[in-house]
Amino acid sequence: MSNALFKEPIAYEKIPTRIFNDPREASKSVAHEIADLIKLKQQEGEKCVLGLATGSSPKTVYAELVRMHREEGLSFKNVVSFNLDEYYPMEPDAIQSYWRFMKEQLFDLVDIPKENYFLPLGDIPQNQIEDFCRSYEAKIDDLGGLDFQLLGIGGNGHIGFNEPGSLINSKTRLMMLDHSTRAAAVMDFGGELIKVPKKAITMGVSKILHAKRVVLLAWGERKANMIADAVEGSVSEHNPSSYLQSHGNVLFVVDTAAASDLKRMKSPWLVEDVIWDSKLTKKAVCSLALDLKKPILKLTNKDYNDNGLSDLLAGYGQAYEINIEVFNQLQHSITGWPGGKPNADDTNRPERALPERKRVIIFSPHPDDDIISMGGTFQRLVDQGHEVHVAYQTSGNIAVSDDEAIRFIDFVVDFNRQFGINNDETATIFENAKSFLQNKKDSELDTAEVRHVKGLIRKGEAKNTCRFVGIPVENAHFLNMPFYETGQVQKAPLGKMDIEITKDLIEKIKPHQIYAAGDLADPHGTHKVCLDAIMEAVTHLKHKNFMKDCWVWLYRGAWAEWEIHEIEMAVPMSPDQVIQKRLGIFKHQSQKDGVVFQGSDAREFWQRAEERNGVTAELYNKLGLAEYEAMEAFVRWKY
Ligand code: F6R
């Protein structure tokens, strides 16, 4: 294929797609489009018929609409809305119900009349569902159809709950949910798959496609491959979102992570003219070498010319010049001295040699991310004599099973009994917790006592890891950030207190190195909030003297990994060090053998970590660098 053909701007994209750096900015633009439509309809004295979605994606859109209602007087009096779906069976006031979601996120916070919003009913007898669905569609038709349909997208490409296999002309109906959809929802159901309904009532694909305007939102890497498939692939029932290719007025609004598999992001040089800086050059060369299955130093002029990289080649003159530059960058990112190598005067090393003994804070969003994501590096920093502190940002209390909580309280009761310690109070806590947990309804949150117990279990595990790696327990700091303490998956927004707590610790330790989770693919969104807290704190503190000497490294690992061209520090691990890290992860017993928040990956955390670290090492090797067993990867945040 000729280069000219490759260079057609966004030629591969069959659905208009806008990419935003930040989902909040993206949501604002969508909310503004909706608000403008509502206002336009108001001016014309008409109703505005909206199709609405639930899930994590539209929350920020609703929040912006609510803000506009409160601060700018946006009225919803002329809005009539129809939601896409509801679990079946589902009581409307259960915490997982979409009725409740919509009331809490939007309807109860704006002036939409109660008789103007409709959702499928999850509590009607099964034999009435067909009639119900027909009248749901008829109601939409009577109003002249949907003016605007807001959509999310499932990790399997579903829109509404039209799972893969749904036909383009499918009607509103009762649907069996895909296993992956149920697994993705498990967090909302106390982590127990068995409690996730097997069915849902969903608006059909056909009604969605008849909306006058459709906007689909997608945030996060989890959605990246389905977005790329829908936008660039062919229309197929395997990915129902691809049906939107046939809609004349559709827009995908995605963040950079959800866009990351699109060609214009993955290989922009194949899509449009690019300005070659060293980052893009590294990305292009790594991807060329991996695609051609050749080590970098063996790439030839012909390889560059044949694969849309002739302008890059022209800039350098010879493939060898590009190859050696990128090879050296990769070579220099590898270090067994994550805290800097004493006496090394090589400025190409990822860390500075001085000071020889650094103060380090590893921020760990949950009580196990430190060891899962950077356990090998943690161990090296300790072994190489640095003063290492770990800051556990949240208690992680929602991810402990009920019977673990009972087991631990039971242990305390027996312990007290054994040693003649006054047992009355613990026995009461135990009895209360036990009877609460045994009768706990799906919609009920844990009591404060149970949450404390669950938090203590995770704290104990984290302390155990610290002892295992070899830092004094006083260097383990439990921040218990307040935003997390809602007792449910839905967290509060990042607050002042969260940032203050983070700032205080940084000021106290005055670190030369901070490690933070830049792993934004975690399904709970907690990592992102924890990173925001650190970024805010660092931004506040950056003018202080000690901060001038502080470098921030971002790790990933539990849910995703940095791409090879992004990595600025790669810390290798020997086979023995991999086993050592595994044993460290095992200290988190409550997160093993049937973990509460598994996500859609059925493997245990140690398996995922080993696979990711193994793959990073393998990629380095494929590019022609030394062959290591495993590697942990970091990117520097230059604040
Ligand atoms: C929700 C719905 C679903 C979700 C999809 C993505 O009403 O119909 O299609 O939009 O499952 O969910 P989130 O946004 O939570 O990833």
XYZ file of C-alpha atoms and ligand atoms in Angstrom:
655
model
C 0.000 0.000 0.000
C 1.358 3.428 -0.865
C 2.227 6.007 1.716
C -0.222 8.525 0.291
C -3.070 6.160 0.992
C -1.890 5.665 4.543
C -1.771 9.385 5.144
C -5.486 10.132 4.524
C -6.543 12.000 7.701
C -8.473 9.658 10.025
C -9.326 7.578 6.974
C -9.777 4.487 9.067
C -12.502 5.905 11.264
C -16.073 5.139 10.331
C -17.595 6.891 13.344
C -16.779 10.514 14.236
C -14.714 10.355 17.416
C -13.547 13.156 19.718
C -10.702 12.425 22.047
C -10.267 14.342 25.299
C -7.372 14.226 27.761
C -9.700 14.293 30.704
C -13.108 12.580 31.021
C -14.361 15.536 33.064
C -13.724 17.921 30.182
C -15.318 15.452 27.798
C -18.374 15.110 30.029
C -18.755 18.864 30.215
C -18.866 19.141 26.459
C -21.537 16.416 26.257
C -23.545 18.004 29.087
C -23.420 21.317 27.239
C -24.702 19.709 24.076
C -27.623 18.224 26.025
C -28.307 21.527 27.788
C -28.308 23.411 24.479
C -30.803 20.944 23.061
C -33.078 21.264 26.101
C -32.971 25.055 25.799
C -33.596 25.014 22.065
C -36.647 22.825 22.584
C -37.823 25.161 25.353
C -37.608 28.120 22.991
C -39.679 26.202 20.482
C -42.190 25.238 23.160
C -41.429 21.551 22.663
C -40.597 18.584 24.815
C -37.019 17.333 24.725
C -36.985 13.531 24.600
C -33.782 12.084 26.018
C -32.567 8.493 26.088
C -30.398 8.075 29.158
C -27.814 5.567 30.330
C -26.507 4.444 33.699
C -23.135 2.971 34.696
C -19.946 4.769 35.633
C -19.467 6.649 32.346
C -22.364 9.136 32.358
C -22.033 10.134 36.021
C -19.837 13.125 35.242
C -22.266 14.242 32.533
C -25.136 14.157 35.031
C -23.036 16.005 37.608
C -22.423 18.809 35.116
C -26.123 18.967 34.197
C -26.995 19.216 37.894
C -24.418 21.994 38.304
C -25.950 23.874 35.374
C -29.394 23.467 36.917
C -28.187 24.830 40.267
C -25.879 27.559 39.109
C -27.211 28.586 35.729
C -30.915 27.881 36.098
C -31.069 25.132 33.450
C -34.578 23.739 33.728
C -35.629 20.158 32.980
C -39.363 20.868 33.026
C -39.709 20.129 29.297
C -37.554 16.979 29.454
C -39.053 13.533 29.037
C -36.546 10.731 29.474
C -36.354 7.023 28.796
C -33.596 4.970 30.284
C -31.951 2.205 28.359
C -32.230 -0.614 30.802
C -32.840 -2.145 34.209
C -31.734 -5.403 35.777
C -34.362 -8.101 36.064
C -35.491 -8.871 38.662
C -34.744 -5.700 40.584
C -36.663 -3.700 43.180
C -36.659 -0.012 42.236
C -35.223 1.073 45.600
C -32.396 -1.517 45.785
C -28.964 0.139 45.746
C -28.061 -1.535 42.483
C -31.255 -0.525 40.710
C -30.994 1.873 37.807
C -34.110 3.632 39.098
C -32.262 4.528 42.241
C -29.120 5.434 40.304
C -31.006 7.882 38.102
C -32.845 9.445 41.017
C -29.623 9.909 42.979
C -27.504 11.136 40.074
C -30.045 13.329 38.284
C -33.797 13.221 38.734
C -33.984 14.148 42.428
C -31.455 16.922 41.907
C -33.171 18.786 39.068
C -36.711 19.976 38.337
C -37.803 17.197 35.975
C -41.459 16.368 36.732
C -41.871 12.897 38.286
C -44.269 11.818 35.544
C -41.694 12.662 32.855
C -39.082 9.995 33.436
C -39.375 6.351 32.496
C -37.207 3.307 33.076
C -37.863 -0.343 32.391
C -39.510 -1.934 35.433
C -37.464 -4.619 37.095
C -40.217 -5.703 39.461
C -43.020 -6.753 37.121
C -43.980 -10.413 36.633
C -42.123 -12.048 33.784
C -45.321 -12.688 31.805
C -45.971 -8.934 31.626
C -42.550 -8.010 30.250
C -43.422 -8.356 26.587
C -46.412 -6.016 26.848
C -44.403 -3.652 28.950
C -41.635 -3.479 26.341
C -44.096 -2.831 23.551
C -45.726 0.022 25.434
C -42.285 1.442 26.387
C -41.416 1.735 22.702
C -44.885 3.055 21.832
C -44.507 5.828 24.416
C -41.244 6.906 22.765
C -42.860 6.807 19.330
C -45.850 8.861 20.525
C -43.422 11.603 21.528
C -41.860 11.569 18.067
C -38.859 9.399 18.994
C -35.710 10.168 20.957
C -34.107 13.526 20.251
C -30.860 12.479 21.880
C -29.544 9.130 23.081
C -26.682 8.976 25.570
C -24.798 5.670 25.599
C -22.016 3.930 27.449
C -20.291 0.853 26.059
C -19.635 -2.465 27.750
C -16.208 -4.076 27.773
C -17.757 -6.559 25.303
C -19.182 -3.821 23.071
C -22.758 -3.893 24.370
C -24.915 -0.793 24.098
C -27.804 -0.696 26.535
C -27.789 -4.334 27.517
C -27.774 -5.456 23.899
C -25.121 -8.075 24.347
C -22.962 -9.504 21.532
C -25.224 -11.480 19.220
C -28.007 -8.883 19.379
C -29.443 -8.077 15.966
C -29.484 -4.632 14.410
C -33.294 -4.678 14.333
C -33.699 -5.986 17.882
C -36.558 -4.562 19.920
C -36.891 -3.663 23.592
C -36.849 -6.981 25.412
C -35.678 -9.179 28.243
C -32.052 -10.167 27.664
C -29.718 -12.722 29.228
C -26.622 -10.907 30.452
C -23.198 -11.946 29.247
C -20.832 -13.427 31.802
C -18.420 -10.516 31.248
C -21.190 -7.969 31.889
C -22.102 -9.693 35.144
C -18.443 -9.909 36.161
C -18.009 -6.176 35.470
C -21.034 -5.430 37.692
C -19.936 -7.653 40.545
C -18.560 -4.767 42.589
C -22.041 -3.316 42.894
C -23.290 -6.593 44.322
C -20.903 -6.998 47.226
C -18.380 -8.785 45.048
C -20.501 -11.916 44.721
C -21.192 -12.960 41.148
C -24.073 -15.118 42.247
C -25.937 -11.994 43.375
C -25.665 -10.238 40.004
C -28.962 -10.684 38.128
C -28.729 -12.919 35.097
C -31.192 -10.870 33.071
C -32.073 -7.294 32.225
C -34.715 -5.452 30.257
C -33.057 -3.368 27.570
C -34.133 -0.953 24.889
C -33.425 -2.646 21.549
C -30.704 -1.667 19.078
C -33.331 -0.524 16.609
C -34.795 2.125 18.949
C -31.308 3.392 19.783
C -30.471 3.730 16.090
C -33.680 5.685 15.501
C -32.634 8.424 17.922
C -31.992 11.692 16.089
C -28.611 12.088 17.729
C -26.475 9.505 19.540
C -23.454 10.228 21.748
C -21.474 7.338 23.190
C -19.071 7.839 26.092
C -16.082 5.677 26.941
C -13.409 6.205 29.564
C -10.439 4.023 30.374
C -8.272 1.375 28.758
C -10.857 -1.290 29.488
C -12.925 0.059 26.607
C -10.062 0.656 24.156
C -10.285 -2.450 21.998
C -14.063 -2.322 21.542
C -13.884 1.378 20.678
C -11.221 0.720 18.039
C -13.214 -2.219 16.702
C -16.433 -0.166 16.472
C -14.753 2.852 14.920
C -12.365 1.114 12.535
C -13.625 -2.450 12.157
C -16.533 -3.857 10.228
C -20.128 -3.908 11.446
C -20.789 -7.102 13.319
C -23.202 -8.511 15.872
C -20.127 -9.521 17.877
C -19.702 -5.873 18.785
C -23.157 -4.235 18.939
C -21.639 -0.765 19.255
C -20.384 -1.198 15.666
C -24.026 -0.882 14.503
C -23.605 2.823 15.174
C -21.546 3.050 11.978
C -24.884 3.116 10.163
C -26.139 6.149 12.135
C -25.818 9.468 10.358
C -25.540 11.654 13.463
C -23.445 9.848 16.014
C -20.412 10.937 18.006
C -18.070 8.909 20.170
C -16.619 10.945 23.022
C -13.665 9.147 24.541
C -10.687 9.859 26.747
C -7.125 9.148 25.635
C -7.090 5.790 27.406
C -10.251 4.567 25.658
C -8.858 5.895 22.372
C -5.508 4.202 22.810
C -6.175 1.357 20.355
C -7.264 3.680 17.542
C -4.738 3.840 14.720
C -4.379 7.600 15.046
C -3.158 7.050 18.610
C -1.256 3.800 18.137
C 0.452 4.682 14.870
C -0.370 8.305 14.076
C 2.302 8.328 11.354
C 0.086 5.994 9.330
C -2.873 8.342 9.551
C -1.636 11.920 9.340
C 1.505 14.059 9.106
C 3.353 14.038 12.392
C 6.153 16.015 13.973
C 8.851 13.569 14.960
C 10.079 14.157 18.505
C 12.074 11.625 20.472
C 8.998 10.132 22.191
C 7.169 9.496 18.932
C 10.327 8.177 17.311
C 10.756 5.680 20.139
C 7.130 4.621 19.818
C 7.379 4.171 16.041
C 10.655 2.256 16.174
C 9.488 -0.063 18.973
C 6.259 -0.807 17.160
C 8.048 -1.362 13.838
C 10.510 -3.778 15.422
C 7.758 -5.673 17.249
C 5.524 -5.829 14.155
C 8.367 -7.128 12.005
C 9.617 -9.402 14.813
C 13.112 -7.949 14.458
C 15.428 -6.549 17.123
C 15.810 -2.780 16.748
C 19.447 -2.937 15.628
C 18.483 -5.112 12.670
C 15.896 -2.724 11.189
C 16.839 -1.576 7.676
C 16.087 1.419 5.484
C 13.689 -0.773 3.546
C 11.805 -1.690 6.734
C 11.248 2.012 7.461
C 10.265 2.838 3.875
C 7.882 -0.090 3.497
C 6.032 0.709 6.694
C 5.047 4.351 6.391
C 8.151 5.692 8.136
C 10.052 7.119 5.186
C 9.849 10.694 6.479
C 11.357 9.600 9.787
C 14.117 7.864 7.869
C 14.679 10.929 5.698
C 15.257 13.028 8.824
C 18.043 10.715 10.021
C 19.464 9.581 6.684
C 20.166 6.015 7.774
C 18.165 3.374 9.660
C 21.256 2.689 11.765
C 21.199 6.240 13.194
C 17.585 5.914 14.354
C 18.112 2.369 15.590
C 21.086 3.195 17.753
C 19.395 6.251 19.283
C 16.287 4.324 20.321
C 18.285 1.275 21.386
C 20.380 3.469 23.699
C 17.290 5.056 25.214
C 15.930 1.618 26.036
C 19.281 0.421 27.330
C 19.559 3.408 29.664
C 16.097 2.872 31.094
C 17.204 -0.453 32.625
C 18.580 -0.223 36.148
C 19.023 -2.511 39.095
C 19.466 0.656 41.204
C 16.050 2.299 41.349
C 17.268 4.670 44.069
C 20.311 5.659 41.969
C 23.698 3.945 41.829
C 26.241 5.308 44.311
C 29.390 6.702 42.635
C 27.884 6.422 39.180
C 28.564 9.565 37.195
C 26.610 8.416 34.153
C 23.981 11.068 33.492
C 22.036 8.665 31.294
C 20.870 6.651 34.315
C 17.187 6.911 35.202
C 17.936 8.118 38.776
C 20.556 10.444 40.255
C 23.441 8.953 42.184
C 23.158 11.527 44.965
C 22.159 11.558 47.711
C 23.352 8.000 48.095
C 20.755 7.166 50.702
C 17.398 8.489 49.640
C 14.191 8.951 51.548
C 11.432 7.266 49.586
C 7.642 7.242 49.881
C 5.767 4.526 48.063
C 2.114 5.538 47.829
C -0.145 2.513 47.635
C -3.836 3.248 46.844
C -5.044 -0.026 48.372
C -3.078 -1.877 51.016
C -1.504 -4.251 48.475
C -0.649 -2.192 45.389
C 2.867 -1.504 46.659
C 3.837 -5.158 46.601
C 1.712 -6.202 43.607
C 2.861 -3.437 41.329
C 6.403 -2.704 42.469
C 7.340 -5.383 44.973
C 10.692 -6.087 43.279
C 11.648 -2.416 43.281
C 10.417 -1.979 46.869
C 12.692 -4.845 47.919
C 15.694 -3.435 46.030
C 15.244 0.009 47.558
C 15.237 -1.547 51.022
C 18.161 -3.870 50.286
C 20.156 -0.968 48.867
C 19.831 0.916 52.138
C 17.314 3.640 51.328
C 14.867 4.894 53.950
C 11.637 3.516 52.554
C 8.189 4.533 53.781
C 4.933 3.143 52.477
C 1.778 5.244 52.581
C -1.355 3.120 52.347
C -3.817 5.650 51.035
C -7.134 3.905 51.670
C -8.269 1.288 54.138
C -9.413 -1.069 51.363
C -12.178 -2.186 53.720
C -14.850 -2.883 51.121
C -12.787 -5.652 49.563
C -12.873 -8.053 52.514
C -15.428 -10.827 52.610
C -17.953 -11.074 55.441
C -16.747 -14.436 56.665
C -13.141 -13.151 56.927
C -14.489 -10.419 59.222
C -16.299 -12.977 61.383
C -13.198 -15.196 61.499
C -11.038 -12.360 62.809
C -13.504 -11.125 65.431
C -13.961 -14.722 66.536
C -10.202 -14.982 66.910
C -10.119 -11.907 69.168
C -12.901 -13.337 71.346
C -11.063 -16.644 71.712
C -7.757 -14.871 72.302
C -9.251 -12.813 75.105
C -10.911 -15.846 76.614
C -7.664 -17.795 76.470
C -5.694 -15.096 78.259
C -8.393 -14.077 80.729
C -8.867 -10.611 79.199
C -12.239 -9.034 79.894
C -14.236 -10.340 77.016
C -17.613 -8.670 77.389
C -17.090 -5.847 74.940
C -15.444 -7.915 72.220
C -18.100 -10.590 72.647
C -20.781 -7.947 72.091
C -19.022 -6.600 68.995
C -18.751 -10.151 67.745
C -22.395 -10.991 68.352
C -23.562 -7.730 66.753
C -21.321 -8.170 63.731
C -22.237 -11.813 63.341
C -25.952 -11.265 63.490
C -25.641 -8.250 61.162
C -23.606 -10.171 58.594
C -25.789 -13.255 58.761
C -28.905 -11.206 58.042
C -27.291 -8.676 55.741
C -29.453 -7.758 52.742
C -27.894 -7.198 49.327
C -28.790 -3.541 49.498
C -27.285 -3.014 52.962
C -23.952 -1.363 53.729
C -21.662 -2.739 56.418
C -21.948 -1.167 59.858
C -19.118 1.100 60.988
C -17.860 -1.680 63.290
C -17.703 -4.247 60.511
C -15.951 -1.760 58.253
C -13.351 -1.105 60.941
C -12.750 -4.806 61.353
C -12.342 -5.248 57.608
C -9.960 -2.287 57.484
C -7.911 -3.771 60.333
C -7.608 -7.065 58.497
C -6.067 -5.282 55.522
C -3.889 -3.151 57.768
C -2.503 -6.296 59.401
C -1.723 -7.778 56.005
C 0.061 -4.613 54.871
C 2.150 -4.544 58.055
C 3.026 -8.148 57.415
C 4.271 -7.264 53.918
C 6.388 -4.428 55.341
C 7.990 -6.787 57.862
C 8.578 -9.289 55.083
C 10.298 -6.753 52.824
C 12.227 -5.434 55.797
C 11.053 -1.950 56.745
C 10.200 -0.960 60.314
C 6.469 -0.975 60.948
C 6.649 2.760 61.877
C 7.479 3.393 58.227
C 4.081 2.048 57.205
C 1.634 4.968 57.222
C -2.088 4.299 57.082
C -3.697 7.417 55.669
C -7.318 6.186 55.662
C -8.269 8.862 53.162
C -11.828 10.004 53.892
C -13.069 9.970 50.276
C -12.893 6.171 50.361
C -14.870 5.635 53.554
C -18.381 5.411 52.129
C -18.713 1.691 52.749
C -19.656 1.165 49.104
C -18.121 1.039 45.662
C -19.377 4.529 44.950
C -16.834 6.847 46.606
C -17.048 10.476 47.619
C -15.157 12.983 45.473
C -11.617 13.893 46.450
C -11.802 16.337 49.345
C -9.556 18.902 51.045
C -8.822 16.518 53.896
C -7.543 13.847 51.495
C -5.086 16.302 49.996
C -4.056 17.686 53.405
C -3.285 14.211 54.745
C -1.148 13.503 51.688
C 0.628 16.842 51.915
C 1.365 16.408 55.614
C 3.075 13.093 55.045
C 5.188 14.406 52.162
C 6.216 17.415 54.264
C 7.093 15.195 57.192
C 9.241 12.729 55.241
C 10.702 15.182 52.698
C 11.276 12.406 50.183
C 13.823 12.335 47.375
C 11.631 9.866 45.546
C 7.880 9.364 45.467
C 6.342 6.316 43.831
C 2.656 6.566 42.963
C 0.149 4.373 41.163
C -0.417 5.736 37.694
C -2.530 2.681 37.033
C -5.747 4.314 35.980
C -7.440 1.193 34.686
C -8.462 -0.122 38.106
C -12.169 -0.835 37.973
C -13.028 1.070 41.157
C -11.555 4.423 40.068
C -9.816 4.585 43.446
C -6.326 4.694 41.941
C -7.201 7.767 39.924
C -8.504 9.638 42.979
C -5.418 8.615 44.962
C -3.160 9.865 42.175
C -5.102 13.129 41.971
C -4.516 13.612 45.713
C -0.759 13.167 45.280
C -0.643 15.436 42.250
C -2.559 18.153 44.093
C -0.343 17.784 47.154
C 2.862 17.891 45.105
C 1.623 20.901 43.151
C 0.953 22.730 46.442
C 4.350 21.824 47.800
C 6.500 22.175 44.726
C 7.985 25.531 45.726
C 9.363 24.150 48.983
C 13.084 23.596 48.986
C 12.997 19.870 49.629
C 10.654 19.341 46.692
C 13.249 20.657 44.261
C 15.093 17.426 44.966
C 12.102 15.105 44.755
C 11.397 12.912 41.747
C 8.025 11.268 41.202
C 7.831 7.845 39.545
C 4.546 6.335 38.408
C 4.047 2.599 38.484
C 1.294 0.412 37.087
C 0.878 -3.298 37.286
C -2.208 -4.640 39.010
C -4.602 -3.891 36.178
C -2.497 -2.647 33.271
C 1.102 -1.880 32.323
C 2.938 1.000 30.696
C 3.552 0.597 27.020
C 7.112 -0.256 26.141
C 7.913 3.100 24.516
C 6.668 4.999 27.581
C 8.923 3.284 30.102
C 11.653 5.487 31.551
C 12.872 3.148 34.271
C 12.746 -0.649 34.061
C 13.870 -2.560 37.123
C 14.790 -6.162 36.314
C 14.062 -9.125 38.551
C 15.810 -12.476 38.701
C 13.732 -15.692 38.987
C 14.421 -15.693 42.745
C 13.300 -12.102 43.097
C 10.071 -12.956 41.285
C 9.380 -15.702 43.830
C 10.247 -13.338 46.682
C 7.728 -10.821 45.347
C 5.108 -13.554 45.021
C 5.565 -14.458 48.676
C 5.149 -10.785 49.576
C 1.854 -10.652 47.668
C 0.706 -13.797 49.501
C 0.742 -11.797 52.751
C -2.542 -10.307 51.564
C -4.613 -13.324 52.397
C -7.954 -11.540 52.187
C -7.174 -10.802 48.534
C -6.390 -14.381 47.638
C -8.370 -17.463 46.689
C -11.655 -15.918 45.608
C -11.019 -12.221 45.989
C -14.073 -10.001 46.458
C -13.230 -7.504 43.698
C -11.814 -9.708 41.026
C -12.628 -7.474 38.058
C -13.020 -9.211 34.731
C -9.634 -10.965 35.032
C -10.155 -14.315 36.764
C -6.484 -14.663 37.762
C -5.101 -13.860 41.180
C -3.090 -10.679 41.654
C 0.278 -12.439 41.874
C -0.421 -14.188 38.573
C -1.354 -10.952 36.858
C 1.727 -9.194 38.246
C 4.049 -11.995 37.162
C 2.554 -12.074 33.712
C 2.845 -8.297 33.253
C 6.400 -8.135 34.587
C 7.305 -11.137 32.423
C 5.826 -9.537 29.316
C 7.780 -6.301 29.888
C 11.018 -8.281 30.127
C 10.098 -10.246 27.030
C 9.411 -7.070 25.044
C 12.797 -5.618 25.982
C 14.330 -8.879 24.850
C 12.391 -8.927 21.581
C 13.676 -5.427 20.873
C 17.174 -6.800 21.173
C 18.086 -6.042 24.776
C 19.225 -8.466 27.456
C 16.897 -11.279 28.486
C 15.599 -10.874 32.040
C 13.040 -12.982 33.878
C 10.793 -10.034 34.712
C 10.807 -6.236 34.910
C 8.858 -3.568 36.758
C 8.254 -0.423 34.771
C 8.039 3.262 35.714
C 7.358 6.585 34.059
C 8.574 9.833 35.588
C 6.043 12.573 36.310
C 7.777 15.919 35.894
C 5.501 18.177 37.874
C -26.198 1.260 31.273
C -25.965 0.513 30.039
C -24.657 -0.148 29.753
C -23.446 0.653 30.219
C -22.165 -0.121 29.934
C -20.946 0.617 30.418
O -27.454 1.875 31.269
O -26.843 0.428 29.275
O -24.565 -0.341 28.363
O -23.428 1.877 29.574
O -22.218 -1.369 30.564
O -20.954 0.735 31.783
P -19.857 1.625 32.533
O -20.095 3.022 32.053
O -20.153 1.474 33.977
O -18.536 1.095 32.137
